[in-house]
Amino acid sequence: MKKFLFFLWIVLLGIVLFGCGLSSGSGDSKIDHDPPGMEGYVINVEGDRILVVESKAQDFSSTGGQEEFYSAIWFSKAPENMKIGQKVQVWFDIVAESYPGQSEAKKVVVLPSERPENADLNEAEAIRKAIEAHDSEYMGVTAVKEVSYEAGKDAWEVVLKQEAEEYEIVVKDE
Protein backbone atom coordinates (compact mmCIF):
# COMPACT_ATOMS: atom_id res chain seq x y z
CA MET A 1 0.00 0.00 0.00
CA LYS A 2 2.84 2.39 0.85
CA LYS A 3 4.48 1.70 -2.52
CA PHE A 4 1.19 2.47 -4.29
CA LEU A 5 0.73 5.79 -2.43
CA PHE A 6 4.37 6.73 -3.10
CA PHE A 7 3.92 5.93 -6.81
CA LEU A 8 0.65 7.91 -6.93
CA TRP A 9 2.33 10.87 -5.20
CA ILE A 10 5.21 10.82 -7.74
CA VAL A 11 2.77 10.69 -10.68
CA LEU A 12 0.68 13.59 -9.31
CA LEU A 13 3.80 15.65 -8.62
CA GLY A 14 5.00 15.00 -12.18
CA ILE A 15 1.65 16.08 -13.63
CA VAL A 16 1.65 19.29 -11.58
CA LEU A 17 5.23 20.18 -12.54
CA PHE A 18 4.65 19.33 -16.21
CA GLY A 19 1.43 21.39 -16.25
CA CYS A 20 3.18 24.44 -14.79
CA GLY A 21 5.71 24.36 -17.61
CA LEU A 22 3.12 24.52 -20.39
CA SER A 23 1.99 27.74 -22.01
CA SER A 24 -1.12 28.18 -24.08
CA GLY A 25 -1.33 30.10 -27.32
CA SER A 26 1.49 31.22 -29.54
CA GLY A 27 4.38 33.52 -28.89
CA ASP A 28 6.01 34.48 -25.64
CA SER A 29 3.36 34.04 -22.95
CA LYS A 30 5.20 36.48 -20.65
CA ILE A 31 4.95 39.20 -23.32
CA ASP A 32 1.33 38.31 -24.00
CA HIS A 33 0.42 38.86 -20.33
CA ASP A 34 2.77 41.66 -19.22
CA PRO A 35 1.92 45.31 -19.81
CA PRO A 36 3.97 47.08 -22.50
CA GLY A 37 7.25 48.64 -21.46
CA MET A 38 6.48 51.82 -23.37
CA GLU A 39 3.59 53.63 -25.04
CA GLY A 40 4.30 56.54 -27.30
CA TYR A 41 4.54 57.96 -30.80
CA VAL A 42 6.78 56.81 -33.62
CA ILE A 43 8.90 59.89 -34.32
CA ASN A 44 11.38 58.45 -36.81
CA VAL A 45 11.79 55.32 -38.94
CA GLU A 46 15.17 54.11 -40.26
CA GLY A 47 15.12 50.69 -41.91
CA ASP A 48 13.99 48.17 -39.30
CA ARG A 49 14.40 50.71 -36.45
CA ILE A 50 11.82 53.07 -34.99
CA LEU A 51 12.29 55.92 -32.54
CA VAL A 52 9.45 55.89 -30.02
CA VAL A 53 8.98 58.81 -27.63
CA GLU A 54 6.62 58.36 -24.70
CA SER A 55 3.33 60.18 -24.97
CA LYS A 56 3.29 61.22 -21.29
CA ALA A 57 6.02 63.25 -19.67
CA GLN A 58 7.62 62.25 -16.39
CA ASP A 59 8.45 64.79 -13.68
CA PHE A 60 11.92 64.40 -12.18
CA SER A 61 12.10 67.91 -10.66
CA SER A 62 11.86 66.60 -7.08
CA THR A 63 15.24 64.88 -7.56
CA GLY A 64 16.88 67.76 -9.42
CA GLY A 65 15.97 66.51 -12.89
CA GLN A 66 13.72 67.88 -15.61
CA GLU A 67 10.15 68.79 -14.82
CA GLU A 68 8.96 67.51 -18.19
CA PHE A 69 10.99 64.54 -19.47
CA TYR A 70 9.92 62.27 -22.34
CA SER A 71 11.56 58.84 -22.48
CA ALA A 72 12.79 57.90 -25.95
CA ILE A 73 14.10 54.59 -27.29
CA TRP A 74 15.30 53.42 -30.69
CA PHE A 75 13.86 49.92 -31.23
CA SER A 76 15.43 47.52 -33.70
CA LYS A 77 13.51 44.62 -35.26
CA ALA A 78 10.39 46.75 -35.69
CA PRO A 79 7.68 45.64 -38.13
CA GLU A 80 8.21 46.80 -41.73
CA ASN A 81 5.02 48.85 -42.04
CA MET A 82 5.74 51.39 -39.28
CA LYS A 83 4.98 55.05 -40.01
CA ILE A 84 5.87 58.29 -38.29
CA GLY A 85 2.96 59.52 -36.16
CA GLN A 86 1.57 56.13 -35.15
CA LYS A 87 0.90 55.58 -31.47
CA VAL A 88 2.37 52.25 -30.38
CA GLN A 89 2.89 50.00 -27.42
CA VAL A 90 6.27 48.24 -27.28
CA TRP A 91 7.46 45.25 -25.27
CA PHE A 92 11.22 44.94 -24.76
CA ASP A 93 13.87 43.74 -22.33
CA ILE A 94 17.23 45.45 -21.94
CA VAL A 95 17.84 49.12 -22.85
CA ALA A 96 21.25 50.63 -23.59
CA GLU A 97 21.72 53.60 -21.27
CA SER A 98 21.89 56.49 -23.70
CA TYR A 99 19.42 59.14 -24.75
CA PRO A 100 17.60 58.06 -26.69
CA GLY A 101 18.01 54.53 -25.40
CA GLN A 102 18.46 51.54 -27.67
CA SER A 103 16.69 48.20 -27.43
CA GLU A 104 15.23 45.37 -29.46
CA ALA A 105 11.45 45.30 -29.84
CA LYS A 106 10.00 41.98 -28.74
CA LYS A 107 6.47 43.01 -29.75
CA VAL A 108 4.96 46.20 -31.23
CA VAL A 109 1.23 46.95 -31.28
CA VAL A 110 -0.07 49.91 -33.28
CA LEU A 111 -2.96 51.57 -31.45
CA PRO A 112 -6.01 52.74 -33.41
CA SER A 113 -5.69 56.34 -34.58
CA GLU A 114 -8.62 58.60 -33.80
CA ARG A 115 -10.39 60.36 -36.67
CA PRO A 116 -12.79 62.98 -35.27
CA GLU A 117 -16.17 63.45 -36.90
CA ASN A 118 -15.91 65.50 -40.13
CA ALA A 119 -12.09 65.28 -40.14
CA ASP A 120 -10.23 64.08 -43.21
CA LEU A 121 -7.02 63.15 -41.37
CA ASN A 122 -6.63 60.87 -38.39
CA GLU A 123 -4.35 61.70 -35.45
CA ALA A 124 -1.35 59.75 -36.82
CA GLU A 125 -1.56 61.47 -40.22
CA ALA A 126 -1.76 64.91 -38.56
CA ILE A 127 1.29 64.15 -36.38
CA ARG A 128 3.25 62.87 -39.40
CA LYS A 129 2.47 66.07 -41.35
CA ALA A 130 3.42 68.25 -38.35
CA ILE A 131 6.77 66.48 -37.92
CA GLU A 132 7.48 66.76 -41.66
CA ALA A 133 6.53 70.46 -41.63
CA HIS A 134 8.63 71.22 -38.55
CA ASP A 135 11.83 72.58 -40.02
CA SER A 136 14.52 72.09 -37.43
CA GLU A 137 18.23 71.49 -37.62
CA TYR A 138 18.01 70.05 -34.11
CA MET A 139 18.83 66.36 -34.34
CA GLY A 140 17.67 65.43 -30.83
CA VAL A 141 14.45 63.95 -29.56
CA THR A 142 11.10 65.44 -30.54
CA ALA A 143 8.12 64.66 -28.31
CA VAL A 144 4.46 65.02 -29.21
CA LYS A 145 3.12 67.03 -26.28
CA GLU A 146 -0.43 67.69 -27.50
CA VAL A 147 -2.64 66.83 -30.47
CA SER A 148 -6.11 68.23 -31.03
CA TYR A 149 -8.53 68.71 -33.90
CA GLU A 150 -10.19 72.11 -34.15
CA ALA A 151 -13.41 71.55 -36.11
CA GLY A 152 -14.14 75.29 -36.48
CA LYS A 153 -10.74 75.83 -38.11
CA ASP A 154 -10.79 72.48 -39.95
CA ALA A 155 -7.23 72.02 -38.74
CA TRP A 156 -5.11 70.01 -36.32
CA GLU A 157 -2.97 71.68 -33.69
CA VAL A 158 0.12 69.65 -32.81
CA VAL A 159 2.50 70.80 -30.08
CA LEU A 160 6.00 69.36 -30.45
CA LYS A 161 8.61 69.64 -27.72
CA GLN A 162 12.38 69.58 -28.15
CA GLU A 163 14.20 70.00 -24.83
CA ALA A 164 12.85 73.32 -23.41
CA GLU A 165 11.40 74.58 -26.71
CA GLU A 166 7.79 74.05 -27.78
CA TYR A 167 6.52 74.41 -31.32
CA GLU A 168 2.85 74.67 -32.21
CA ILE A 169 2.27 73.36 -35.71
CA VAL A 170 -1.08 73.90 -37.44
CA VAL A 171 -1.91 71.19 -39.98
CA LYS A 172 -4.78 71.82 -42.39
CA ASP A 173 -7.18 68.91 -42.39
CA GLU A 174 -6.83 67.91 -46.01
PDB file of C-alpha atoms in Angstrom:
ATOM      1  CA  MET A   1       0.000   0.000   0.000  1.00  0.00           C
ATOM      2  CA  LYS A   2       2.843   2.389   0.845  1.00  0.00           C
ATOM      3  CA  LYS A   3       4.483   1.703  -2.518  1.00  0.00           C
ATOM      4  CA  PHE A   4       1.189   2.467  -4.295  1.00  0.00           C
ATOM      5  CA  LEU A   5       0.725   5.787  -2.427  1.00  0.00           C
ATOM      6  CA  PHE A   6       4.369   6.733  -3.098  1.00  0.00           C
ATOM      7  CA  PHE A   7       3.923   5.932  -6.808  1.00  0.00           C
ATOM      8  CA  LEU A   8       0.653   7.912  -6.929  1.00  0.00           C
ATOM      9  CA  TRP A   9       2.331  10.867  -5.197  1.00  0.00           C
ATOM     10  CA  ILE A  10       5.212  10.821  -7.744  1.00  0.00           C
ATOM     11  CA  VAL A  11       2.767  10.693 -10.685  1.00  0.00           C
ATOM     12  CA  LEU A  12       0.682  13.592  -9.311  1.00  0.00           C
ATOM     13  CA  LEU A  13       3.805  15.653  -8.620  1.00  0.00           C
ATOM     14  CA  GLY A  14       4.999  14.997 -12.182  1.00  0.00           C
ATOM     15  CA  ILE A  15       1.646  16.079 -13.630  1.00  0.00           C
ATOM     16  CA  VAL A  16       1.650  19.291 -11.580  1.00  0.00           C
ATOM     17  CA  LEU A  17       5.232  20.176 -12.545  1.00  0.00           C
ATOM     18  CA  PHE A  18       4.647  19.333 -16.209  1.00  0.00           C
ATOM     19  CA  GLY A  19       1.428  21.386 -16.248  1.00  0.00           C
ATOM     20  CA  CYS A  20       3.179  24.443 -14.788  1.00  0.00           C
ATOM     21  CA  GLY A  21       5.711  24.360 -17.611  1.00  0.00           C
ATOM     22  CA  LEU A  22       3.116  24.521 -20.388  1.00  0.00           C
ATOM     23  CA  SER A  23       1.987  27.740 -22.014  1.00  0.00           C
ATOM     24  CA  SER A  24      -1.122  28.183 -24.076  1.00  0.00           C
ATOM     25  CA  GLY A  25      -1.327  30.099 -27.325  1.00  0.00           C
ATOM     26  CA  SER A  26       1.489  31.220 -29.541  1.00  0.00           C
ATOM     27  CA  GLY A  27       4.384  33.520 -28.889  1.00  0.00           C
ATOM     28  CA  ASP A  28       6.012  34.479 -25.644  1.00  0.00           C
ATOM     29  CA  SER A  29       3.356  34.039 -22.954  1.00  0.00           C
ATOM     30  CA  LYS A  30       5.196  36.482 -20.649  1.00  0.00           C
ATOM     31  CA  ILE A  31       4.952  39.203 -23.316  1.00  0.00           C
ATOM     32  CA  ASP A  32       1.326  38.307 -23.998  1.00  0.00           C
ATOM     33  CA  HIS A  33       0.421  38.864 -20.331  1.00  0.00           C
ATOM     34  CA  ASP A  34       2.772  41.655 -19.223  1.00  0.00           C
ATOM     35  CA  PRO A  35       1.921  45.315 -19.810  1.00  0.00           C
ATOM     36  CA  PRO A  36       3.967  47.077 -22.497  1.00  0.00           C
ATOM     37  CA  GLY A  37       7.251  48.638 -21.459  1.00  0.00           C
ATOM     38  CA  MET A  38       6.485  51.823 -23.366  1.00  0.00           C
ATOM     39  CA  GLU A  39       3.591  53.633 -25.039  1.00  0.00           C
ATOM     40  CA  GLY A  40       4.305  56.545 -27.304  1.00  0.00           C
ATOM     41  CA  TYR A  41       4.541  57.959 -30.795  1.00  0.00           C
ATOM     42  CA  VAL A  42       6.785  56.806 -33.622  1.00  0.00           C
ATOM     43  CA  ILE A  43       8.898  59.893 -34.323  1.00  0.00           C
ATOM     44  CA  ASN A  44      11.382  58.454 -36.809  1.00  0.00           C
ATOM     45  CA  VAL A  45      11.793  55.322 -38.936  1.00  0.00           C
ATOM     46  CA  GLU A  46      15.168  54.107 -40.261  1.00  0.00           C
ATOM     47  CA  GLY A  47      15.116  50.691 -41.913  1.00  0.00           C
ATOM     48  CA  ASP A  48      13.992  48.172 -39.301  1.00  0.00           C
ATOM     49  CA  ARG A  49      14.396  50.706 -36.451  1.00  0.00           C
ATOM     50  CA  ILE A  50      11.823  53.068 -34.985  1.00  0.00           C
ATOM     51  CA  LEU A  51      12.292  55.921 -32.537  1.00  0.00           C
ATOM     52  CA  VAL A  52       9.452  55.888 -30.021  1.00  0.00           C
ATOM     53  CA  VAL A  53       8.977  58.811 -27.628  1.00  0.00           C
ATOM     54  CA  GLU A  54       6.616  58.361 -24.699  1.00  0.00           C
ATOM     55  CA  SER A  55       3.328  60.185 -24.966  1.00  0.00           C
ATOM     56  CA  LYS A  56       3.292  61.215 -21.291  1.00  0.00           C
ATOM     57  CA  ALA A  57       6.017  63.254 -19.667  1.00  0.00           C
ATOM     58  CA  GLN A  58       7.619  62.248 -16.390  1.00  0.00           C
ATOM     59  CA  ASP A  59       8.449  64.789 -13.681  1.00  0.00           C
ATOM     60  CA  PHE A  60      11.925  64.405 -12.178  1.00  0.00           C
ATOM     61  CA  SER A  61      12.098  67.913 -10.660  1.00  0.00           C
ATOM     62  CA  SER A  62      11.859  66.599  -7.079  1.00  0.00           C
ATOM     63  CA  THR A  63      15.244  64.882  -7.557  1.00  0.00           C
ATOM     64  CA  GLY A  64      16.881  67.758  -9.421  1.00  0.00           C
ATOM     65  CA  GLY A  65      15.969  66.506 -12.894  1.00  0.00           C
ATOM     66  CA  GLN A  66      13.720  67.878 -15.609  1.00  0.00           C
ATOM     67  CA  GLU A  67      10.145  68.786 -14.818  1.00  0.00           C
ATOM     68  CA  GLU A  68       8.962  67.512 -18.193  1.00  0.00           C
ATOM     69  CA  PHE A  69      10.985  64.535 -19.469  1.00  0.00           C
ATOM     70  CA  TYR A  70       9.917  62.266 -22.338  1.00  0.00           C
ATOM     71  CA  SER A  71      11.561  58.835 -22.484  1.00  0.00           C
ATOM     72  CA  ALA A  72      12.787  57.897 -25.946  1.00  0.00           C
ATOM     73  CA  ILE A  73      14.100  54.588 -27.287  1.00  0.00           C
ATOM     74  CA  TRP A  74      15.299  53.416 -30.693  1.00  0.00           C
ATOM     75  CA  PHE A  75      13.864  49.921 -31.227  1.00  0.00           C
ATOM     76  CA  SER A  76      15.433  47.518 -33.703  1.00  0.00           C
ATOM     77  CA  LYS A  77      13.511  44.619 -35.264  1.00  0.00           C
ATOM     78  CA  ALA A  78      10.389  46.752 -35.695  1.00  0.00           C
ATOM     79  CA  PRO A  79       7.683  45.645 -38.134  1.00  0.00           C
ATOM     80  CA  GLU A  80       8.215  46.802 -41.728  1.00  0.00           C
ATOM     81  CA  ASN A  81       5.020  48.851 -42.039  1.00  0.00           C
ATOM     82  CA  MET A  82       5.741  51.393 -39.282  1.00  0.00           C
ATOM     83  CA  LYS A  83       4.979  55.051 -40.013  1.00  0.00           C
ATOM     84  CA  ILE A  84       5.866  58.285 -38.291  1.00  0.00           C
ATOM     85  CA  GLY A  85       2.955  59.522 -36.158  1.00  0.00           C
ATOM     86  CA  GLN A  86       1.572  56.126 -35.151  1.00  0.00           C
ATOM     87  CA  LYS A  87       0.897  55.578 -31.472  1.00  0.00           C
ATOM     88  CA  VAL A  88       2.372  52.254 -30.377  1.00  0.00           C
ATOM     89  CA  GLN A  89       2.892  49.999 -27.417  1.00  0.00           C
ATOM     90  CA  VAL A  90       6.270  48.245 -27.278  1.00  0.00           C
ATOM     91  CA  TRP A  91       7.460  45.254 -25.271  1.00  0.00           C
ATOM     92  CA  PHE A  92      11.224  44.942 -24.763  1.00  0.00           C
ATOM     93  CA  ASP A  93      13.873  43.735 -22.329  1.00  0.00           C
ATOM     94  CA  ILE A  94      17.228  45.452 -21.943  1.00  0.00           C
ATOM     95  CA  VAL A  95      17.842  49.116 -22.852  1.00  0.00           C
ATOM     96  CA  ALA A  96      21.253  50.630 -23.589  1.00  0.00           C
ATOM     97  CA  GLU A  97      21.718  53.599 -21.271  1.00  0.00           C
ATOM     98  CA  SER A  98      21.889  56.488 -23.702  1.00  0.00           C
ATOM     99  CA  TYR A  99      19.416  59.137 -24.754  1.00  0.00           C
ATOM    100  CA  PRO A 100      17.604  58.064 -26.693  1.00  0.00           C
ATOM    101  CA  GLY A 101      18.011  54.535 -25.398  1.00  0.00           C
ATOM    102  CA  GLN A 102      18.457  51.541 -27.666  1.00  0.00           C
ATOM    103  CA  SER A 103      16.695  48.203 -27.431  1.00  0.00           C
ATOM    104  CA  GLU A 104      15.234  45.373 -29.459  1.00  0.00           C
ATOM    105  CA  ALA A 105      11.449  45.303 -29.840  1.00  0.00           C
ATOM    106  CA  LYS A 106      10.003  41.980 -28.738  1.00  0.00           C
ATOM    107  CA  LYS A 107       6.467  43.014 -29.749  1.00  0.00           C
ATOM    108  CA  VAL A 108       4.957  46.196 -31.232  1.00  0.00           C
ATOM    109  CA  VAL A 109       1.227  46.948 -31.277  1.00  0.00           C
ATOM    110  CA  VAL A 110      -0.074  49.907 -33.281  1.00  0.00           C
ATOM    111  CA  LEU A 111      -2.955  51.574 -31.447  1.00  0.00           C
ATOM    112  CA  PRO A 112      -6.008  52.736 -33.413  1.00  0.00           C
ATOM    113  CA  SER A 113      -5.690  56.342 -34.583  1.00  0.00           C
ATOM    114  CA  GLU A 114      -8.622  58.605 -33.798  1.00  0.00           C
ATOM    115  CA  ARG A 115     -10.389  60.356 -36.675  1.00  0.00           C
ATOM    116  CA  PRO A 116     -12.793  62.975 -35.267  1.00  0.00           C
ATOM    117  CA  GLU A 117     -16.174  63.449 -36.898  1.00  0.00           C
ATOM    118  CA  ASN A 118     -15.911  65.495 -40.127  1.00  0.00           C
ATOM    119  CA  ALA A 119     -12.093  65.283 -40.136  1.00  0.00           C
ATOM    120  CA  ASP A 120     -10.231  64.075 -43.211  1.00  0.00           C
ATOM    121  CA  LEU A 121      -7.021  63.148 -41.369  1.00  0.00           C
ATOM    122  CA  ASN A 122      -6.629  60.875 -38.389  1.00  0.00           C
ATOM    123  CA  GLU A 123      -4.352  61.700 -35.450  1.00  0.00           C
ATOM    124  CA  ALA A 124      -1.354  59.747 -36.823  1.00  0.00           C
ATOM    125  CA  GLU A 125      -1.556  61.472 -40.221  1.00  0.00           C
ATOM    126  CA  ALA A 126      -1.755  64.906 -38.558  1.00  0.00           C
ATOM    127  CA  ILE A 127       1.291  64.153 -36.379  1.00  0.00           C
ATOM    128  CA  ARG A 128       3.246  62.868 -39.397  1.00  0.00           C
ATOM    129  CA  LYS A 129       2.475  66.069 -41.355  1.00  0.00           C
ATOM    130  CA  ALA A 130       3.424  68.246 -38.354  1.00  0.00           C
ATOM    131  CA  ILE A 131       6.770  66.481 -37.920  1.00  0.00           C
ATOM    132  CA  GLU A 132       7.477  66.761 -41.657  1.00  0.00           C
ATOM    133  CA  ALA A 133       6.530  70.464 -41.629  1.00  0.00           C
ATOM    134  CA  HIS A 134       8.631  71.221 -38.548  1.00  0.00           C
ATOM    135  CA  ASP A 135      11.833  72.580 -40.024  1.00  0.00           C
ATOM    136  CA  SER A 136      14.522  72.094 -37.428  1.00  0.00           C
ATOM    137  CA  GLU A 137      18.230  71.486 -37.618  1.00  0.00           C
ATOM    138  CA  TYR A 138      18.014  70.052 -34.106  1.00  0.00           C
ATOM    139  CA  MET A 139      18.827  66.364 -34.338  1.00  0.00           C
ATOM    140  CA  GLY A 140      17.667  65.428 -30.834  1.00  0.00           C
ATOM    141  CA  VAL A 141      14.446  63.947 -29.558  1.00  0.00           C
ATOM    142  CA  THR A 142      11.095  65.442 -30.540  1.00  0.00           C
ATOM    143  CA  ALA A 143       8.115  64.658 -28.311  1.00  0.00           C
ATOM    144  CA  VAL A 144       4.457  65.016 -29.208  1.00  0.00           C
ATOM    145  CA  LYS A 145       3.121  67.031 -26.277  1.00  0.00           C
ATOM    146  CA  GLU A 146      -0.434  67.688 -27.497  1.00  0.00           C
ATOM    147  CA  VAL A 147      -2.637  66.832 -30.474  1.00  0.00           C
ATOM    148  CA  SER A 148      -6.107  68.231 -31.033  1.00  0.00           C
ATOM    149  CA  TYR A 149      -8.530  68.706 -33.899  1.00  0.00           C
ATOM    150  CA  GLU A 150     -10.185  72.114 -34.153  1.00  0.00           C
ATOM    151  CA  ALA A 151     -13.411  71.552 -36.105  1.00  0.00           C
ATOM    152  CA  GLY A 152     -14.136  75.291 -36.478  1.00  0.00           C
ATOM    153  CA  LYS A 153     -10.744  75.830 -38.114  1.00  0.00           C
ATOM    154  CA  ASP A 154     -10.786  72.483 -39.946  1.00  0.00           C
ATOM    155  CA  ALA A 155      -7.231  72.025 -38.741  1.00  0.00           C
ATOM    156  CA  TRP A 156      -5.108  70.010 -36.323  1.00  0.00           C
ATOM    157  CA  GLU A 157      -2.966  71.675 -33.686  1.00  0.00           C
ATOM    158  CA  VAL A 158       0.121  69.651 -32.806  1.00  0.00           C
ATOM    159  CA  VAL A 159       2.502  70.801 -30.076  1.00  0.00           C
ATOM    160  CA  LEU A 160       6.004  69.364 -30.454  1.00  0.00           C
ATOM    161  CA  LYS A 161       8.608  69.638 -27.717  1.00  0.00           C
ATOM    162  CA  GLN A 162      12.382  69.580 -28.145  1.00  0.00           C
ATOM    163  CA  GLU A 163      14.198  70.003 -24.828  1.00  0.00           C
ATOM    164  CA  ALA A 164      12.854  73.319 -23.414  1.00  0.00           C
ATOM    165  CA  GLU A 165      11.397  74.581 -26.715  1.00  0.00           C
ATOM    166  CA  GLU A 166       7.791  74.049 -27.776  1.00  0.00           C
ATOM    167  CA  TYR A 167       6.521  74.411 -31.320  1.00  0.00           C
ATOM    168  CA  GLU A 168       2.847  74.668 -32.210  1.00  0.00           C
ATOM    169  CA  ILE A 169       2.266  73.357 -35.714  1.00  0.00           C
ATOM    170  CA  VAL A 170      -1.080  73.896 -37.436  1.00  0.00           C
ATOM    171  CA  VAL A 171      -1.909  71.190 -39.975  1.00  0.00           C
ATOM    172  CA  LYS A 172      -4.779  71.818 -42.394  1.00  0.00           C
ATOM    173  CA  ASP A 173      -7.183  68.907 -42.386  1.00  0.00           C
ATOM    174  CA  GLU A 174      -6.833  67.915 -46.007  1.00  0.00           C
TER     175      GLU A 174
END
